[in-house]
XYZ file of C-alpha atoms in Angstrom:
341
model
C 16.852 -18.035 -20.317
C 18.807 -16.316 -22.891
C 20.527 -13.067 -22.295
C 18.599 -10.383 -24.524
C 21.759 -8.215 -26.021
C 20.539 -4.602 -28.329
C 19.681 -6.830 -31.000
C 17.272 -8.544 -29.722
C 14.348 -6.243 -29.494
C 12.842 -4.255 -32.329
C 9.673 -1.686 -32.607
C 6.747 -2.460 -32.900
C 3.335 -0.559 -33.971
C 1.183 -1.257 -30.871
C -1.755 -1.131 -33.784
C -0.197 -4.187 -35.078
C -0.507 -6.101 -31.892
C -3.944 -4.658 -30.520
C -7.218 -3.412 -31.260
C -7.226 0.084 -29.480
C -10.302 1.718 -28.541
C -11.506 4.850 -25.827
C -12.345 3.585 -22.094
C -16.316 3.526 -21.818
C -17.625 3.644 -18.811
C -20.141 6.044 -16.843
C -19.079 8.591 -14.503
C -17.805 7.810 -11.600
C -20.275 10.152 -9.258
C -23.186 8.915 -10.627
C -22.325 4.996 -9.511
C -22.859 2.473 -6.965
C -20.899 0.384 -5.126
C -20.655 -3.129 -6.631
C -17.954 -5.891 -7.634
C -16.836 -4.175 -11.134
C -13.546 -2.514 -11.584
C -13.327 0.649 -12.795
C -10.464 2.188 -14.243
C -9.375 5.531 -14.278
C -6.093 7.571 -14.680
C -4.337 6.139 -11.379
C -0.990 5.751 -10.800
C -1.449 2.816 -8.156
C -3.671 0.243 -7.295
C -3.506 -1.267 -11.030
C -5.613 1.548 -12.339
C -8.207 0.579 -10.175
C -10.301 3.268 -8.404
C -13.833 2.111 -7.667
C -15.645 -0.880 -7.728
C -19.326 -0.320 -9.198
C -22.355 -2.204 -10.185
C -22.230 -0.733 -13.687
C -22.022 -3.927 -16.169
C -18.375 -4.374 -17.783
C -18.039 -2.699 -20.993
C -14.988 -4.066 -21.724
C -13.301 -8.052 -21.245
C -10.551 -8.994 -19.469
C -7.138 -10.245 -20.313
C -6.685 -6.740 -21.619
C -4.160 -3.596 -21.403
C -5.408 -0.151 -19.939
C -3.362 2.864 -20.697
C -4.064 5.745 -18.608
C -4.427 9.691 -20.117
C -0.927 10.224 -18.927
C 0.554 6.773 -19.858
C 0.397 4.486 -16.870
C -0.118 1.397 -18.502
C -1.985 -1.792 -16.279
C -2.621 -5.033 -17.433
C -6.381 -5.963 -16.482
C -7.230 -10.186 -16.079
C -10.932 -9.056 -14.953
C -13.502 -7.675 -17.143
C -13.946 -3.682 -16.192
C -15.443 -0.279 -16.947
C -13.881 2.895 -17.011
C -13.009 6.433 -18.600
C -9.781 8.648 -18.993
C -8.017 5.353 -20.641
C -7.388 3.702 -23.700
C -7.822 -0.246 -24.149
C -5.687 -2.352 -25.609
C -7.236 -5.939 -27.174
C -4.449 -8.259 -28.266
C -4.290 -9.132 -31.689
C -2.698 -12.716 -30.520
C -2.532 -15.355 -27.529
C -1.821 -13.033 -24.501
C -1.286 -14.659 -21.418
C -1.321 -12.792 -18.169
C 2.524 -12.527 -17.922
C 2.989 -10.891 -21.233
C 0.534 -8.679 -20.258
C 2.324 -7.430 -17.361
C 5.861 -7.892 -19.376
C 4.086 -6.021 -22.759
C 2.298 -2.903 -19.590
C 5.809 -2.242 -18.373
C 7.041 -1.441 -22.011
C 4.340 0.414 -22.642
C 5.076 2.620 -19.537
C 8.852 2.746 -19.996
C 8.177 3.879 -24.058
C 5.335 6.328 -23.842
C 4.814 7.771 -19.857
C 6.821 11.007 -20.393
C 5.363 12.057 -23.726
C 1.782 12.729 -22.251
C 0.281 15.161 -19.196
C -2.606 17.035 -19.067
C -2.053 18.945 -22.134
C -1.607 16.415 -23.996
C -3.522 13.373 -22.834
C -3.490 9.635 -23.951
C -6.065 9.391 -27.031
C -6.999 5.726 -28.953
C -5.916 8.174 -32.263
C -3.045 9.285 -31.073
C -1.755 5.443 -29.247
C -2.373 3.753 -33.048
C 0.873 5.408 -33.988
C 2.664 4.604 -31.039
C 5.624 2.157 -30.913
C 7.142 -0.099 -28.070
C 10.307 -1.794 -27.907
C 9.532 -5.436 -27.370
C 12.118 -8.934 -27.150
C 11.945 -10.028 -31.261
C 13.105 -13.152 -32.457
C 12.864 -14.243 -36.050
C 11.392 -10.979 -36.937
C 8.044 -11.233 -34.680
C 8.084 -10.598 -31.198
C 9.012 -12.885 -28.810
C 6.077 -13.827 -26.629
C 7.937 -17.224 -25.396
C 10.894 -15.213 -24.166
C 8.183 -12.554 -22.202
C 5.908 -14.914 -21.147
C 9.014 -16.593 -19.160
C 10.491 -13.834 -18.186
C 7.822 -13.149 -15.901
C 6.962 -16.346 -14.567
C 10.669 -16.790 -13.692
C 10.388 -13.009 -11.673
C 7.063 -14.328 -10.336
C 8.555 -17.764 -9.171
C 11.771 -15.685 -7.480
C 9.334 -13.078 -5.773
C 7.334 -16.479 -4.517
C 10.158 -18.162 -2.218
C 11.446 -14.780 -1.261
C 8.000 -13.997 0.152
C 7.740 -17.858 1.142
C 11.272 -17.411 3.210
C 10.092 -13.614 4.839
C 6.396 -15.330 5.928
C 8.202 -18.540 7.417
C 10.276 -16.117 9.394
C 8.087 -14.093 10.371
C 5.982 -16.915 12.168
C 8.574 -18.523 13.999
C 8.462 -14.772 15.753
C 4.806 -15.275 17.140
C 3.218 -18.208 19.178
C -0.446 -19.121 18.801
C -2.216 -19.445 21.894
C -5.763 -19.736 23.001
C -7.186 -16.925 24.671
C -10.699 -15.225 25.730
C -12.785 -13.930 22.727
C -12.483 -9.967 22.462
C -16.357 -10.284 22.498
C -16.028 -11.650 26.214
C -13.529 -9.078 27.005
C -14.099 -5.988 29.510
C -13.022 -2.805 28.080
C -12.829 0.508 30.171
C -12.063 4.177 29.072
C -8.615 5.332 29.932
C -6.927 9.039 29.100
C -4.206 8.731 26.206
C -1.805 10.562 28.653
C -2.401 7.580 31.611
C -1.150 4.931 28.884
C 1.526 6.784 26.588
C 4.338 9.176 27.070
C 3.888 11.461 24.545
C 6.914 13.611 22.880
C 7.107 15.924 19.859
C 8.596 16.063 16.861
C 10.714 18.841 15.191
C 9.700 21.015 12.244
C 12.663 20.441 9.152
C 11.796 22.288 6.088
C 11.820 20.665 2.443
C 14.144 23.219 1.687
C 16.817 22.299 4.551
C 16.485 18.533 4.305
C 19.528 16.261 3.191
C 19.155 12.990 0.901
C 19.741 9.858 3.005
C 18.480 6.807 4.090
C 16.469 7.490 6.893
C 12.736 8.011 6.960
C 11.331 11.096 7.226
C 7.407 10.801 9.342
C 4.706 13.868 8.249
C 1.346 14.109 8.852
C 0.499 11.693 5.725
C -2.316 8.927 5.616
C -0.167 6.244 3.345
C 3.159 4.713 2.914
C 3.805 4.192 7.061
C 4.114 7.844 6.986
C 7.037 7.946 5.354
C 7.064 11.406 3.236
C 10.940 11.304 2.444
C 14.454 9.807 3.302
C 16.583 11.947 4.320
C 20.555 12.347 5.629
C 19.787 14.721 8.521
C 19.920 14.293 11.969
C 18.166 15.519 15.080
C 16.653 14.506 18.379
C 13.472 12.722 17.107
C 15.697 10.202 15.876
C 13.162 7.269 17.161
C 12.503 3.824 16.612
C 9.837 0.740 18.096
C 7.378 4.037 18.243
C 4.055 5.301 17.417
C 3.939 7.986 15.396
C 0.545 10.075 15.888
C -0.693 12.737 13.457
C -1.901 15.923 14.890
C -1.728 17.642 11.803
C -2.222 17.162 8.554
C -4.190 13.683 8.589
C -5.563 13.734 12.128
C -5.271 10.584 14.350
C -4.018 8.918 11.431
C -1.159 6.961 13.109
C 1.457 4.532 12.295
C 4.561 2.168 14.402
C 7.940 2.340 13.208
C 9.885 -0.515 13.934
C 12.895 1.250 11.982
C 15.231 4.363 13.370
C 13.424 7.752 11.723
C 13.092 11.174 12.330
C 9.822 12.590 13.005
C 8.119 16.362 11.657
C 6.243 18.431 13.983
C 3.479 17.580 12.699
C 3.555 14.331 14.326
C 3.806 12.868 18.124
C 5.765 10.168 19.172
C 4.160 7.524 21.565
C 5.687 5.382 23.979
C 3.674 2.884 26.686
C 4.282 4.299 30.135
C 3.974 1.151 32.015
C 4.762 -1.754 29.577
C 7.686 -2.402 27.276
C 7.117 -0.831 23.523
C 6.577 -3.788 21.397
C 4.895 -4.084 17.880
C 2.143 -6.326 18.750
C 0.431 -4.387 21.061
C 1.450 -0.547 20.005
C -0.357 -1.810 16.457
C -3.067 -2.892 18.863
C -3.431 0.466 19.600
C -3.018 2.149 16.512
C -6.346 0.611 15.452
C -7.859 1.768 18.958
C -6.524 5.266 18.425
C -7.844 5.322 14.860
C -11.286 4.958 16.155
C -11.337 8.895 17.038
C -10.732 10.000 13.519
C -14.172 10.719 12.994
C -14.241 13.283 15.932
C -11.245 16.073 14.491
C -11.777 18.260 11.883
C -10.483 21.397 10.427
C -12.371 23.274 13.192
C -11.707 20.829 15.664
C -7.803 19.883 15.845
C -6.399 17.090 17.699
C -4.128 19.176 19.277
C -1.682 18.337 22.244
C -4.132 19.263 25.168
C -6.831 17.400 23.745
C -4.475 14.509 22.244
C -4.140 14.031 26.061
C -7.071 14.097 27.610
C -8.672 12.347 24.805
C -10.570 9.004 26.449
C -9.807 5.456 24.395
C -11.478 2.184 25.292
C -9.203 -0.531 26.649
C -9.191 -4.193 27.475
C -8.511 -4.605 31.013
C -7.834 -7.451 33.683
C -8.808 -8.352 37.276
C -7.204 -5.636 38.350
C -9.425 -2.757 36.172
C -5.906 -1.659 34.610
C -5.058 -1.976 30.984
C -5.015 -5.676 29.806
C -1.261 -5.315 27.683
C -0.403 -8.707 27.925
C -4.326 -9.900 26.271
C -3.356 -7.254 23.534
C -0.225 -8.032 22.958
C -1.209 -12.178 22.815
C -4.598 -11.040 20.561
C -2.606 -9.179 18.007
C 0.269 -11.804 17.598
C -2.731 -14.997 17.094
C -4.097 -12.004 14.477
C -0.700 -11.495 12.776
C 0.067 -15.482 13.079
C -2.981 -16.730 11.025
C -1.929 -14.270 9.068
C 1.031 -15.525 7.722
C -0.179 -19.044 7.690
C -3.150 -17.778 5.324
C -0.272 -16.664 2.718
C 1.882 -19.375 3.269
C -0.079 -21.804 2.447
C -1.771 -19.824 -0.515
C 2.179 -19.581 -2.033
C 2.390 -23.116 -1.669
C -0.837 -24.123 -4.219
């Protein structure tokens, strides 16, 4: 591909290259569950927040811009408010709609917030820098641009999942279904040790994760530089606080808040298979702690969790730690061979 120097990309009018028009869709609250996207002003999940019954009002192989300039390229037909649509004027394939979306969000996502919102008036007289070549932009150049990134981002993720499985052994055992479970104390099963309150305000950049109480990214809420004696790794982090029972394992060294308890097996060897067999198990209790009802330490403790067991009526590790590595093995072999069609 050729090297794109400053003279090689030139405004453009996005009015010249789409029909723009206001998001339609009904609210949100008053919808049901279905198979249609709607889009909303998200920063994640393409746009995406709900899937409804509502009939698309608008086709796919379209651009949605969000009210604060997030912009998404859309191959399904959707629904949705808080956006503007963008129709192409020309032959847009799917990767220069995600090569034309990025521009869109490098150009315009600082000039709007919630005082001033994306509008379809306003995004008519709004230029992008795009790749030009003989005075029109250069779709060719975008639309391989991408499926070079797309084809580089395959066989990395083709390398990582071939890896990955030559980690884990497939090997026939009992259904869970046929399975006895019995009810066991947290404390019985896990050592359980704290974690150390470090305030925004005294925290160091760095590489090292930082665990709070969150419900997304592993738990990671920052990286930091500092050091103390949470450092931890091959551990499940618990929340106590924050988003209760949420919980999360950390294969990686990190430091932990004190909003969050670190869980090692008593009796078996920390492993990821079977403390992410657990993390599902301790999940289960979410439903149980509330504002008014915290998951604190005492009752973190005592708290009763239902366990596969053996011959013996103890906890079943190896079963859970062979069940989760046949889980994470067809797995991989689902991708793999779906990055090799």
């Amino acid at each position: 591909m050729r090297i794109l120097d400053s003279n090689c990309w030139k405004e453009y009018e996005l009015s010249e290259l789409f029909f723009i028009e206001k998001g339609r869709g009904i609210n949100q609250k008053d919808l049901k569950e279905g198979k249609t996207p709607y889009v909303s002003a998200a920063n994640n999940n393409n746009g995406i927040v709900f899937y409804s019954s509502d009939i698309p009002n608008h086709a796919g192989n379209s651009i949605t811009v969000s009210d604060f300039g997030q912009a998404y390229y859309q191959k399904h037909d959707f629904s949705g408010t808080h956006i503007v649509v963008l129709k192409p004027k020309f032959d847009m394939t799917k990767e220069i709609g995600l090569f034309i979306s990025t521009c869109i969000t490098k150009s315009v996502n600082s000039k709007y917030s919630f005082g001033y919102a994306v509008s379809a008036s306003r995004f008519i007289r709004e230029k992008i820098l795009l790749p030009t070549k003989d005075g029109m932009p250069d779709y060719t150049y975008m639309n391989d641009y991408i499926s070079n990134l797309f084809h580089i981002k395959k066989e990395e993720a083709k390398s990582f999942i071939k890896k990955e499985m030559n980690k884990v052994t497939y090997k026939d055992i009992t259904p869970i279904d046929n399975i006895k479970w019995k009810e066991f104390d947290i404390e019985s099963i896990f050592e359980i040790l704290p974690g150390k309150r470090l305030e925004k305000r005294n925290m160091i950049f760095g590489k090292t994760p930082f665990i709070g109480a969150s419900d997304s990214n592993n738990g990671i809420t920052n990286f930091i530089g500092n050091i103390n004696k949470t450092l931890d790794k091959n551990v499940l982090g618990v929340n106590y606080n924050g988003s209760v029972v949420e919980n999360f394992y950390h294969k990686y060294s990190c430091i932990f808040s004190d909003d969050v308890k670190r869980f090692h097996l008593k009796y078996y060897q920390d492993n990821e298979y079977i403390l992410l067999f657990f993390k599902t198990i301790i999940l289960k209790q979410k439903n149980k702690y509330r504002y008014g009802y915290k998951f604190n330490e005492s009752r973190m403790k005592r708290q009763k969790i239902s366990v596969p067991i053996n011959c013996k009526l103890e906890p079943d590790y190896e079963y859970m730690e062979q069940y989760l590595k046949n889980i994470m093995y067809v797995q991989y072999k689902n991708c793999f061979d779906f990055l090799n069609k």
